[in-house]
PDB file of C-alpha atoms in Angstrom:
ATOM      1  CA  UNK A 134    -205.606-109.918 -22.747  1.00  0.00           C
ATOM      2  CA  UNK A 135    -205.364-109.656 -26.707  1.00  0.00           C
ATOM      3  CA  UNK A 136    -201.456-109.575 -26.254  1.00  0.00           C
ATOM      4  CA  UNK A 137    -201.400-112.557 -24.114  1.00  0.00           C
ATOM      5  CA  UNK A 138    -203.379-114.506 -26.427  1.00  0.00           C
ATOM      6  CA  UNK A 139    -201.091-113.051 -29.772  1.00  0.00           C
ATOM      7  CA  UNK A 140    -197.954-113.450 -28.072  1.00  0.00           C
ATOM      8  CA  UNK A 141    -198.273-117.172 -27.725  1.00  0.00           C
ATOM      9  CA  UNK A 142    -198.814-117.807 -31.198  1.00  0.00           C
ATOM     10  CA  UNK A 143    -196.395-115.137 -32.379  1.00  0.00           C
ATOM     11  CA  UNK A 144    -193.489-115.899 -35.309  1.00  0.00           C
ATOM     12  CA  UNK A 145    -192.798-113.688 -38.587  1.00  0.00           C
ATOM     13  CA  UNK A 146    -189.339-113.880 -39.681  1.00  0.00           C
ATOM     14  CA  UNK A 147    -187.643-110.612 -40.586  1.00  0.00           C
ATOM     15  CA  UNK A 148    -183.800-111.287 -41.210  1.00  0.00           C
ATOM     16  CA  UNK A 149    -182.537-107.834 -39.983  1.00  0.00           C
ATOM     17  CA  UNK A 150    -178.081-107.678 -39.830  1.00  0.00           C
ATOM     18  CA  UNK A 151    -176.709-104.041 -39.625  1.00  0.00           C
ATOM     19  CA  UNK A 152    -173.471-105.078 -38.849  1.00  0.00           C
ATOM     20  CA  UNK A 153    -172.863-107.740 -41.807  1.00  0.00           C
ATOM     21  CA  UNK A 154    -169.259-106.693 -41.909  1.00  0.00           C
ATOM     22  CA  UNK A 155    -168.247-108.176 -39.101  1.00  0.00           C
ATOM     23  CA  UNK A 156    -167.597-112.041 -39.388  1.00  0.00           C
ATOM     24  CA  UNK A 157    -169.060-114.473 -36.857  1.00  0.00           C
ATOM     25  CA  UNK A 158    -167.286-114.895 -34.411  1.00  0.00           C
ATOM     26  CA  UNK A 159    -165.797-110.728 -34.222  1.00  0.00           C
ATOM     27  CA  UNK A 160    -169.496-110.012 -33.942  1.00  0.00           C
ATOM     28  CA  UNK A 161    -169.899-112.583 -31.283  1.00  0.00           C
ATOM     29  CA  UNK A 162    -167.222-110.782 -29.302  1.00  0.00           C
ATOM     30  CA  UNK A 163    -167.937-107.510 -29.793  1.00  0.00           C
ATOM     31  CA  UNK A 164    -171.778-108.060 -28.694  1.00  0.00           C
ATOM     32  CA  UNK A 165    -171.658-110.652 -26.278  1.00  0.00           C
ATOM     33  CA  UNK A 166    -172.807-111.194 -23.553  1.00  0.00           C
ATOM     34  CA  UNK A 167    -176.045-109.918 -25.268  1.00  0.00           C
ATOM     35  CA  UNK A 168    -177.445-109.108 -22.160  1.00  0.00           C
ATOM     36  CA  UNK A 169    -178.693-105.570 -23.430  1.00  0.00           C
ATOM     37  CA  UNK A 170    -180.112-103.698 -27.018  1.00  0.00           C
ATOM     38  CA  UNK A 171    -177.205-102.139 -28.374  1.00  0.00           C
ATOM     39  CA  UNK A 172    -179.138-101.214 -31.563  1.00  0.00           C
ATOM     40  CA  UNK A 173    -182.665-100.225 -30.614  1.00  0.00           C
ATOM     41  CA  UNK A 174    -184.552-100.653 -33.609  1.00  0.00           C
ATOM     42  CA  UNK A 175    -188.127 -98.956 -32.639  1.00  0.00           C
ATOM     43  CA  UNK A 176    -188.899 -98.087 -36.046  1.00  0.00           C
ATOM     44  CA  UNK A 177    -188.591-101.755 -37.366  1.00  0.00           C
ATOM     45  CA  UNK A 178    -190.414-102.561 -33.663  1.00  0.00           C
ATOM     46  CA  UNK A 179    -193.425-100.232 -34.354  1.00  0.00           C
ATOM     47  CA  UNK A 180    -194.139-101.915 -38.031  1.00  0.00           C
ATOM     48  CA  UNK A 181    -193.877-105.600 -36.728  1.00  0.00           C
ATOM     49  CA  UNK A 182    -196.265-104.566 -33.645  1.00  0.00           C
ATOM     50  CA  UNK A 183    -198.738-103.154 -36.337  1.00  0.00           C
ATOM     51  CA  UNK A 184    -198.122-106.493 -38.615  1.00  0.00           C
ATOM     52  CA  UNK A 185    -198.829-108.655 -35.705  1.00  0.00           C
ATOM     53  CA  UNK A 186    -201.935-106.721 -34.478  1.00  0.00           C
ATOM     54  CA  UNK A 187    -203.689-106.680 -37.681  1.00  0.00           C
ATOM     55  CA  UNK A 188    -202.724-110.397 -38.659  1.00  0.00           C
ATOM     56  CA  UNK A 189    -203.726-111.573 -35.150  1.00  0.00           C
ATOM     57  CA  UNK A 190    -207.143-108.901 -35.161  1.00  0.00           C
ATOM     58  CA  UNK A 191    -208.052-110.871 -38.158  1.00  0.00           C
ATOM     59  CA  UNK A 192    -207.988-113.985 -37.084  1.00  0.00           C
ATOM     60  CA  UNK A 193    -204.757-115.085 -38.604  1.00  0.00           C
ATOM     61  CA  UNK A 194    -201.778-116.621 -36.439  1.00  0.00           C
ATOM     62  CA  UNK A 195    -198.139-114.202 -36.517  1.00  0.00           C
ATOM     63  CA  UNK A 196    -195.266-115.707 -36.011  1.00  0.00           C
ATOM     64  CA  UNK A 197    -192.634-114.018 -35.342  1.00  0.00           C
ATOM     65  CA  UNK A 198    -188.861-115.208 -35.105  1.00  0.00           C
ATOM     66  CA  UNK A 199    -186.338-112.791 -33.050  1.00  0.00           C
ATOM     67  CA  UNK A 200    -182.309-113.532 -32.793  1.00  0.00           C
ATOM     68  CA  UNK A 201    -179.174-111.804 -31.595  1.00  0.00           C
ATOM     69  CA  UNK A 202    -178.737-109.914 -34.848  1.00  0.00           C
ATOM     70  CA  UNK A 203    -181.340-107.226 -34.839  1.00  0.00           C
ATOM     71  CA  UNK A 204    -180.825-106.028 -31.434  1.00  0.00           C
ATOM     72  CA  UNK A 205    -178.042-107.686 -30.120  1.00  0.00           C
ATOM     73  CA  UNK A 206    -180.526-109.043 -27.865  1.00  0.00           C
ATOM     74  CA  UNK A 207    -183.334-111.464 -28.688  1.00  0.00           C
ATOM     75  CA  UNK A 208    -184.639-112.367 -25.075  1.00  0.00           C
ATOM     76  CA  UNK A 209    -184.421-108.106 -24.869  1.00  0.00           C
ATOM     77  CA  UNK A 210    -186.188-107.517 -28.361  1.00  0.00           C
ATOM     78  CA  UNK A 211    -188.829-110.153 -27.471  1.00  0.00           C
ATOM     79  CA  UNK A 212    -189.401-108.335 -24.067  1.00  0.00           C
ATOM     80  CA  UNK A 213    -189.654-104.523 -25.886  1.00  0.00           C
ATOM     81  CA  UNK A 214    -191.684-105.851 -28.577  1.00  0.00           C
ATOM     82  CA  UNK A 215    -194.298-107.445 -26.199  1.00  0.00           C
ATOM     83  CA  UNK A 216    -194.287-104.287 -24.037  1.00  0.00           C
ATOM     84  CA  UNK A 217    -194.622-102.322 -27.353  1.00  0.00           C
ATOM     85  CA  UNK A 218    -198.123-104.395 -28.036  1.00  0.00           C
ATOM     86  CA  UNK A 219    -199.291-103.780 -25.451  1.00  0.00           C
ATOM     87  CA  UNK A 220    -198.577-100.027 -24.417  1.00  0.00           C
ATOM     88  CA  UNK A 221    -198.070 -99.070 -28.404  1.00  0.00           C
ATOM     89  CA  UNK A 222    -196.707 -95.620 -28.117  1.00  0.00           C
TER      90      UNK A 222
END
């Protein structure tokens, strides 16, 4: 129930870009249809879980912001994230 509540009011913005080489539009093309991670990032996961625990077990809001660019994913990264809060491994 705790992730139910802290997932609603969830948004901390963490710009993450490992592939900054690429312009716009190549990494649009070479990503798309971002229908899958193709650069898990559980490390980066684990910390914002941890974050978003202790803001939200304090009585604080999180909010947390997710695109394309850390994951290739966001809908995906959203998804792992939530399931990382609440089955933390």
């Amino acid at each position: 129930m705790f992730y139910a509540l802290c997932i609603s009011i969830v948004s901390c913005n963490i710009p993450l870009s490992r592939h900054g080489a690429y312009g716009y539009e190549s990494a649009k093309a070479q990503y798309a249809p971002f229908d899958r991670l193709q650069d898990p990032d559980p490390t980066t996961r684990a910390h914002l879980a941890r974050v978003i625990t202790g803001t939200c077990g304090a009585g604080q809001n999180a909010y947390v912001t997710i695109n394309n660019k850390a994951e290739r994913s966001a809908p995906l990264s959203v998804k792992a994230l939530a399931k990382y809060l609440c089955f933390p491994a």
